[in-house]
Amino acid sequence: MITKQQMIQTLLPKPALPVKEQATAFSPANIALIKYWGKRDNELNLPVTSSLSMSLAHGTHTTVKVASADSCLLNGKECPPAFAKRLFDYCNLFRNKDTFFEIHTTNEIPTAAGFASSSSGFSALILALDDLFGWHADLKTLSILARLGSGSACRSLFSGFVEWHKGTRPDGLDSFAEPLNTSWPELQIEMLPISSSQKPIDSRSAMKITVETSPLYSSWPQTVANDLPRIKEAINSQNFHQLGQIAESNALAMHATMLASHPPILYFLPESIATMHHIWRLRNEGLPLYFTMDAGPNLKLLYLKKDSTLVHEALGL
Ligand code: PMV
């Protein structure tokens, strides 16, 4: 097995000493339309399938300062210990043992409630580290490095539609994200908050349980293999119904694999389900509205800009 450190050695210059006192970066959060669910390598965060996302306007701002001891502020308050540990374990991959950081990270969206804040968090962190250490690494390299913090973070280096190529190499050097050369300004993705409380199980553990125990997981790679080319076709031809239908059913298929695992994993709350029924009813009545969902109870709405007022009125937003 190849370790993270071995992989990093092939990508970055040594020694890794900061070239400035502090660095700040921003990355957008991203929402997957074709989900990443399941790793083929837990150490290197290598996915079983490719995935495709859309970056949001909002995300995470992170400042890393060289300090005499490690400390971390999340949205102006002391970081929860588990979160700080995750960040500093990640920083340890790049710094020597005598380098300490004060990290200030501000999320424009709630952390750990399925709002994809880890995606923008690790992406902003690797961009700040790149600047602090003066690596001047290219975006492909930074995408690979962000992936080591959180899989979906490799897609947050880019705006617009982004595809994460799963890659096949055991060292993970061909598993990175790239933007698609298409823009679709009419397409809207909007958070529909149901609950911002901490989710019952983090996505990393939930993926592992699903891969190891769900009898439905074996169908997941084929689901993605069918959905990915079709959603790219929908994006290229700006076919909203095709995009919405594929994104919604891909998300539900992902949740179905989790439901069949032992112990079962169910992120939906009763309000999530009530909202899905409401959306399906509105769609049957002619409103072009779809949703996607990640590892949390919240829904993300998909609709076209021209229908924005109708969607907001129908959902009381
Ligand atoms: O990157 P992670 O480990 O937070 O996993 C993300 C998993 C999903 O959000 C459910 C899907 C995805 O592709 O973003």
Coordinates of C-alpha atoms and ligand atoms in Angstrom, one line a residue:
M1 CA 0.0 0.0 0.0
I2 CA 1.2 3.5 -0.8
T3 CA 1.0 6.0 2.0
K4 CA 0.0 9.6 1.8
Q5 CA 3.5 10.8 2.6
Q6 CA 5.0 8.6 -0.2
M7 CA 2.6 10.1 -2.7
I8 CA 3.2 13.7 -1.5
Q9 CA 7.0 13.2 -1.9
T10 CA 6.5 12.6 -5.6
L11 CA 4.5 15.8 -6.0
L12 CA 6.1 18.5 -3.8
P13 CA 9.6 19.9 -3.4
K14 CA 11.5 19.4 -0.1
P15 CA 12.1 20.7 2.5
A16 CA 8.7 22.2 3.2
L17 CA 9.3 25.4 5.1
P18 CA 6.9 28.4 5.0
V19 CA 8.1 31.2 2.8
K20 CA 5.8 33.8 4.4
E21 CA 4.1 34.5 7.7
Q22 CA 0.5 33.9 6.6
A23 CA -1.7 33.0 3.7
T24 CA -5.4 33.3 2.9
A25 CA -7.5 31.4 0.4
F26 CA -11.1 30.9 -0.6
S27 CA -12.8 27.9 -2.2
P28 CA -16.4 27.4 -3.3
A29 CA -18.4 24.5 -1.8
N30 CA -19.5 22.0 -4.4
I31 CA -22.6 19.8 -4.7
A32 CA -22.3 16.6 -6.6
L33 CA -24.9 15.8 -9.3
I34 CA -23.3 12.4 -9.8
K35 CA -22.2 11.3 -6.3
Y36 CA -19.0 10.0 -5.0
W37 CA -19.9 7.2 -2.6
G38 CA -17.3 4.6 -1.6
K39 CA -13.5 4.4 -1.7
R40 CA -11.3 1.8 -3.3
D41 CA -8.4 3.0 -1.1
N42 CA -9.1 4.5 2.3
E43 CA -5.6 5.8 2.9
L44 CA -5.4 7.8 -0.4
N45 CA -9.1 8.6 -0.6
L46 CA -9.4 6.9 -4.0
P47 CA -13.0 6.6 -5.2
V48 CA -14.7 3.6 -6.7
T49 CA -16.4 5.8 -9.3
S50 CA -15.9 9.1 -11.0
S51 CA -18.3 11.9 -10.0
L52 CA -19.5 15.3 -11.2
S53 CA -20.4 18.4 -9.3
M54 CA -21.4 22.0 -9.6
S55 CA -19.6 24.6 -7.5
L56 CA -21.6 27.2 -5.6
A57 CA -20.9 30.9 -5.2
H58 CA -20.4 30.4 -1.4
G59 CA -17.7 28.5 0.3
T60 CA -14.9 28.7 2.8
H61 CA -12.3 31.4 3.6
T62 CA -9.2 30.1 5.4
T63 CA -6.1 31.8 6.8
V64 CA -3.1 29.9 7.9
K65 CA -0.6 31.8 10.1
V66 CA 2.8 30.5 11.3
A67 CA 2.6 30.4 15.1
S68 CA 4.3 29.0 18.2
A69 CA 1.6 26.4 18.8
D70 CA -1.4 25.0 16.9
S71 CA -4.8 26.6 17.3
C72 CA -7.9 26.7 15.2
L73 CA -10.9 29.0 15.0
L74 CA -14.0 27.9 13.1
N75 CA -16.4 30.8 12.3
G76 CA -14.7 32.9 15.0
K77 CA -15.0 30.2 17.8
E78 CA -12.7 27.5 19.0
C79 CA -12.8 24.5 16.7
P80 CA -14.4 21.3 18.0
P81 CA -11.5 19.0 18.9
A82 CA -12.3 16.3 16.3
F83 CA -12.4 19.0 13.6
A84 CA -9.1 20.6 14.7
K85 CA -7.5 17.1 14.8
R86 CA -8.6 16.4 11.3
L87 CA -7.2 19.8 10.0
F88 CA -3.8 19.5 11.9
D89 CA -3.4 15.8 10.9
Y90 CA -3.7 17.0 7.3
C91 CA -1.3 19.9 7.9
N92 CA 1.2 17.3 9.3
L93 CA 1.5 15.8 5.9
F94 CA 3.1 19.0 4.6
R95 CA 5.1 20.6 7.5
N96 CA 8.0 19.6 9.7
K97 CA 7.4 18.9 13.4
D98 CA 8.7 22.4 14.4
T99 CA 6.2 24.3 12.4
F100 CA 2.9 25.3 14.0
F101 CA -0.2 27.0 12.7
E102 CA -3.0 29.3 13.8
I103 CA -5.8 28.5 11.4
H104 CA -8.9 30.7 11.0
T105 CA -11.6 29.2 8.9
T106 CA -14.9 30.7 8.1
N107 CA -17.7 28.7 6.4
E108 CA -20.4 30.6 4.6
I109 CA -22.5 27.4 5.0
P110 CA -23.1 25.1 8.1
T111 CA -20.3 22.6 8.8
A112 CA -21.0 18.8 9.0
A113 CA -24.7 19.0 8.2
G114 CA -24.4 17.6 4.6
F115 CA -23.8 21.1 3.2
A116 CA -20.5 20.0 1.7
S117 CA -18.4 22.3 3.8
S118 CA -15.6 19.8 4.0
S119 CA -15.2 20.1 0.3
S120 CA -14.5 23.9 0.4
G121 CA -12.6 23.6 3.7
F122 CA -9.9 21.3 2.5
S123 CA -9.7 23.0 -0.8
A124 CA -9.2 26.4 0.7
L125 CA -6.7 24.9 3.2
I126 CA -4.5 23.4 0.5
L127 CA -4.6 26.7 -1.5
A128 CA -3.5 28.6 1.6
L129 CA -0.7 26.0 2.2
D130 CA 0.4 26.3 -1.4
D131 CA 0.8 30.0 -0.9
L132 CA 2.4 29.8 2.5
F133 CA 5.0 27.2 1.4
G134 CA 5.5 28.8 -2.0
W135 CA 5.0 25.5 -3.9
H136 CA 3.3 27.2 -6.9
A137 CA 1.7 23.8 -7.6
D138 CA -0.6 23.4 -10.6
L139 CA -4.4 22.9 -10.1
K140 CA -4.2 19.2 -10.9
T141 CA -1.6 18.6 -8.2
L142 CA -3.6 20.7 -5.7
S143 CA -6.7 18.7 -6.6
I144 CA -4.8 15.5 -5.8
L145 CA -3.6 17.0 -2.5
A146 CA -7.0 18.3 -1.5
R147 CA -8.4 14.8 -2.1
L148 CA -6.3 13.5 0.7
G149 CA -8.2 15.8 3.1
S150 CA -11.7 15.0 1.9
G151 CA -12.5 13.3 -1.4
S152 CA -15.0 15.9 -2.6
A153 CA -12.5 18.7 -1.8
C154 CA -10.6 17.8 -5.0
R155 CA -13.6 19.3 -7.0
S156 CA -13.7 22.6 -5.0
L157 CA -10.6 23.9 -6.7
F158 CA -12.7 24.9 -9.7
S159 CA -15.9 26.8 -10.4
G160 CA -18.8 25.6 -12.6
F161 CA -19.2 22.0 -13.5
V162 CA -16.4 19.8 -12.4
E163 CA -15.6 16.1 -13.0
W164 CA -13.5 14.0 -10.7
H165 CA -11.8 11.3 -12.7
K166 CA -11.6 8.2 -10.5
G167 CA -8.3 7.1 -12.0
T168 CA -7.0 3.6 -11.9
R169 CA -3.4 3.9 -10.6
P170 CA -2.7 2.5 -7.2
D171 CA -0.7 5.7 -6.3
G172 CA -3.8 7.9 -7.1
L173 CA -1.9 10.3 -9.3
D174 CA -4.5 10.0 -12.0
S175 CA -7.4 10.7 -9.6
F176 CA -8.1 14.4 -9.7
A177 CA -10.8 16.8 -10.8
E178 CA -11.1 19.0 -13.9
P179 CA -13.7 21.6 -14.9
L180 CA -15.9 20.9 -17.8
N181 CA -15.8 23.5 -20.6
T182 CA -19.5 24.3 -20.3
S183 CA -21.3 27.0 -18.4
W184 CA -25.1 27.1 -17.8
P185 CA -25.9 30.3 -15.9
E186 CA -29.6 29.6 -16.0
L187 CA -29.2 26.5 -13.9
Q188 CA -29.7 27.2 -10.2
I189 CA -28.8 25.0 -7.2
E190 CA -30.2 26.2 -3.9
M191 CA -29.9 24.8 -0.4
L192 CA -33.2 23.9 1.3
P193 CA -32.2 23.7 5.0
I194 CA -34.1 21.0 7.0
S195 CA -31.7 20.8 9.9
S196 CA -28.3 22.2 10.7
S197 CA -27.6 19.9 13.6
Q198 CA -24.6 17.6 13.4
K199 CA -25.3 14.5 11.3
P200 CA -25.5 11.1 13.1
I201 CA -22.6 9.6 11.1
D202 CA -19.9 11.3 9.1
S203 CA -19.6 10.5 5.4
R204 CA -16.3 8.8 5.7
S205 CA -17.6 6.1 8.1
A206 CA -20.9 5.8 6.3
M207 CA -19.2 5.1 3.0
K208 CA -17.0 2.5 4.6
I209 CA -20.0 0.7 6.2
T210 CA -21.9 0.9 2.9
V211 CA -19.0 -0.6 0.8
E212 CA -18.4 -3.3 3.3
T213 CA -21.9 -4.4 4.1
S214 CA -24.5 -3.2 1.7
P215 CA -25.7 -5.9 -0.8
L216 CA -26.9 -3.0 -3.0
Y217 CA -23.4 -1.4 -3.3
S218 CA -22.4 -3.8 -6.1
S219 CA -24.9 -2.0 -8.4
W220 CA -23.5 1.5 -7.6
P221 CA -20.5 1.5 -10.1
Q222 CA -22.9 0.6 -13.0
T223 CA -25.4 3.3 -11.9
V224 CA -22.6 5.9 -12.1
A225 CA -21.4 4.5 -15.4
N226 CA -24.9 5.0 -16.9
D227 CA -25.5 8.4 -15.3
L228 CA -22.3 10.2 -15.9
P229 CA -22.2 10.3 -19.7
R230 CA -26.0 11.1 -19.8
I231 CA -25.7 14.0 -17.4
K232 CA -22.7 15.4 -19.4
E233 CA -24.9 15.1 -22.5
A234 CA -27.7 17.0 -20.6
I235 CA -25.3 19.7 -19.5
N236 CA -23.9 20.1 -23.1
S237 CA -27.4 20.3 -24.6
Q238 CA -28.8 22.3 -21.6
N239 CA -31.6 19.8 -21.2
F240 CA -32.9 20.6 -17.8
H241 CA -35.3 17.7 -17.4
Q242 CA -32.7 15.2 -18.3
L243 CA -30.2 16.7 -15.8
G244 CA -32.7 17.0 -13.0
Q245 CA -34.0 13.4 -13.5
I246 CA -30.5 11.9 -13.5
A247 CA -29.2 14.0 -10.6
E248 CA -32.3 13.2 -8.4
S249 CA -32.3 9.5 -9.1
N250 CA -28.5 9.2 -8.7
A251 CA -28.8 10.8 -5.2
L252 CA -31.7 8.5 -4.3
A253 CA -29.7 5.4 -5.6
M254 CA -26.8 6.5 -3.3
H255 CA -29.1 6.7 -0.3
A256 CA -30.6 3.3 -1.2
T257 CA -27.2 1.7 -1.0
M258 CA -26.8 3.1 2.5
L259 CA -30.2 2.0 3.7
A260 CA -29.4 -1.6 2.9
S261 CA -26.2 -1.6 4.9
H262 CA -25.6 -3.0 8.4
P263 CA -26.1 -1.0 10.6
P264 CA -28.6 0.8 8.3
I265 CA -27.7 4.4 7.4
L266 CA -30.6 6.8 6.9
Y267 CA -29.8 10.6 6.7
F268 CA -33.4 11.5 5.9
L269 CA -35.5 13.2 8.6
P270 CA -39.3 13.1 8.4
E271 CA -39.2 16.7 7.0
S272 CA -36.8 15.6 4.3
I273 CA -39.3 13.0 3.1
A274 CA -42.2 15.4 3.4
T275 CA -40.3 17.9 1.2
M276 CA -39.5 15.2 -1.4
H277 CA -43.2 14.4 -1.7
H278 CA -44.0 18.1 -2.0
I279 CA -41.4 18.5 -4.8
W280 CA -42.8 15.5 -6.6
R281 CA -46.3 16.9 -6.3
L282 CA -45.2 20.3 -7.6
R283 CA -43.4 18.6 -10.5
N284 CA -46.5 16.5 -11.4
E285 CA -48.4 19.8 -11.5
G286 CA -45.9 21.1 -14.1
L287 CA -43.2 23.0 -12.0
P288 CA -39.7 22.0 -13.4
L289 CA -38.1 21.3 -10.0
Y290 CA -35.7 18.5 -8.9
F291 CA -33.5 17.9 -5.9
T292 CA -30.3 16.2 -4.8
M293 CA -29.2 15.2 -1.3
D294 CA -25.9 14.4 0.3
A295 CA -24.9 12.8 3.6
G296 CA -27.3 14.8 5.6
P297 CA -31.0 15.6 5.9
N298 CA -31.0 18.7 3.8
L299 CA -32.2 19.0 0.2
K300 CA -30.5 21.0 -2.6
L301 CA -33.0 22.2 -5.2
L302 CA -32.3 22.2 -8.9
Y303 CA -34.3 24.6 -11.1
L304 CA -33.9 27.2 -13.8
K305 CA -33.5 30.9 -13.1
K306 CA -36.7 31.8 -14.9
D307 CA -38.7 29.6 -12.5
S308 CA -37.1 31.1 -9.4
T309 CA -40.1 33.1 -8.2
L310 CA -42.5 30.2 -8.7
V311 CA -40.2 27.8 -6.8
H312 CA -39.7 30.1 -3.9
E313 CA -43.5 30.8 -3.7
A314 CA -44.3 27.0 -3.9
L315 CA -41.9 26.1 -1.1
G316 CA -42.5 29.2 1.0
L317 CA -38.9 30.4 0.7
Ligands
PMV1 O1 -15.8 14.2 0.5 P1 -16.6 13.5 1.6 O2 -15.8 12.5 2.3 O3 -17.2 14.5 2.5 O4 -17.8 12.8 0.9 C1 -18.7 13.4 0.1 C2 -19.9 12.5 -0.1 C3 -21.1 13.2 -0.8 O5 -21.2 14.5 -0.4 C4 -22.3 12.5 -0.2 C5 -21.1 13.0 -2.3 C6 -20.2 13.9 -3.1 O6 -19.8 13.5 -4.2 O7 -20.0 15.0 -2.7

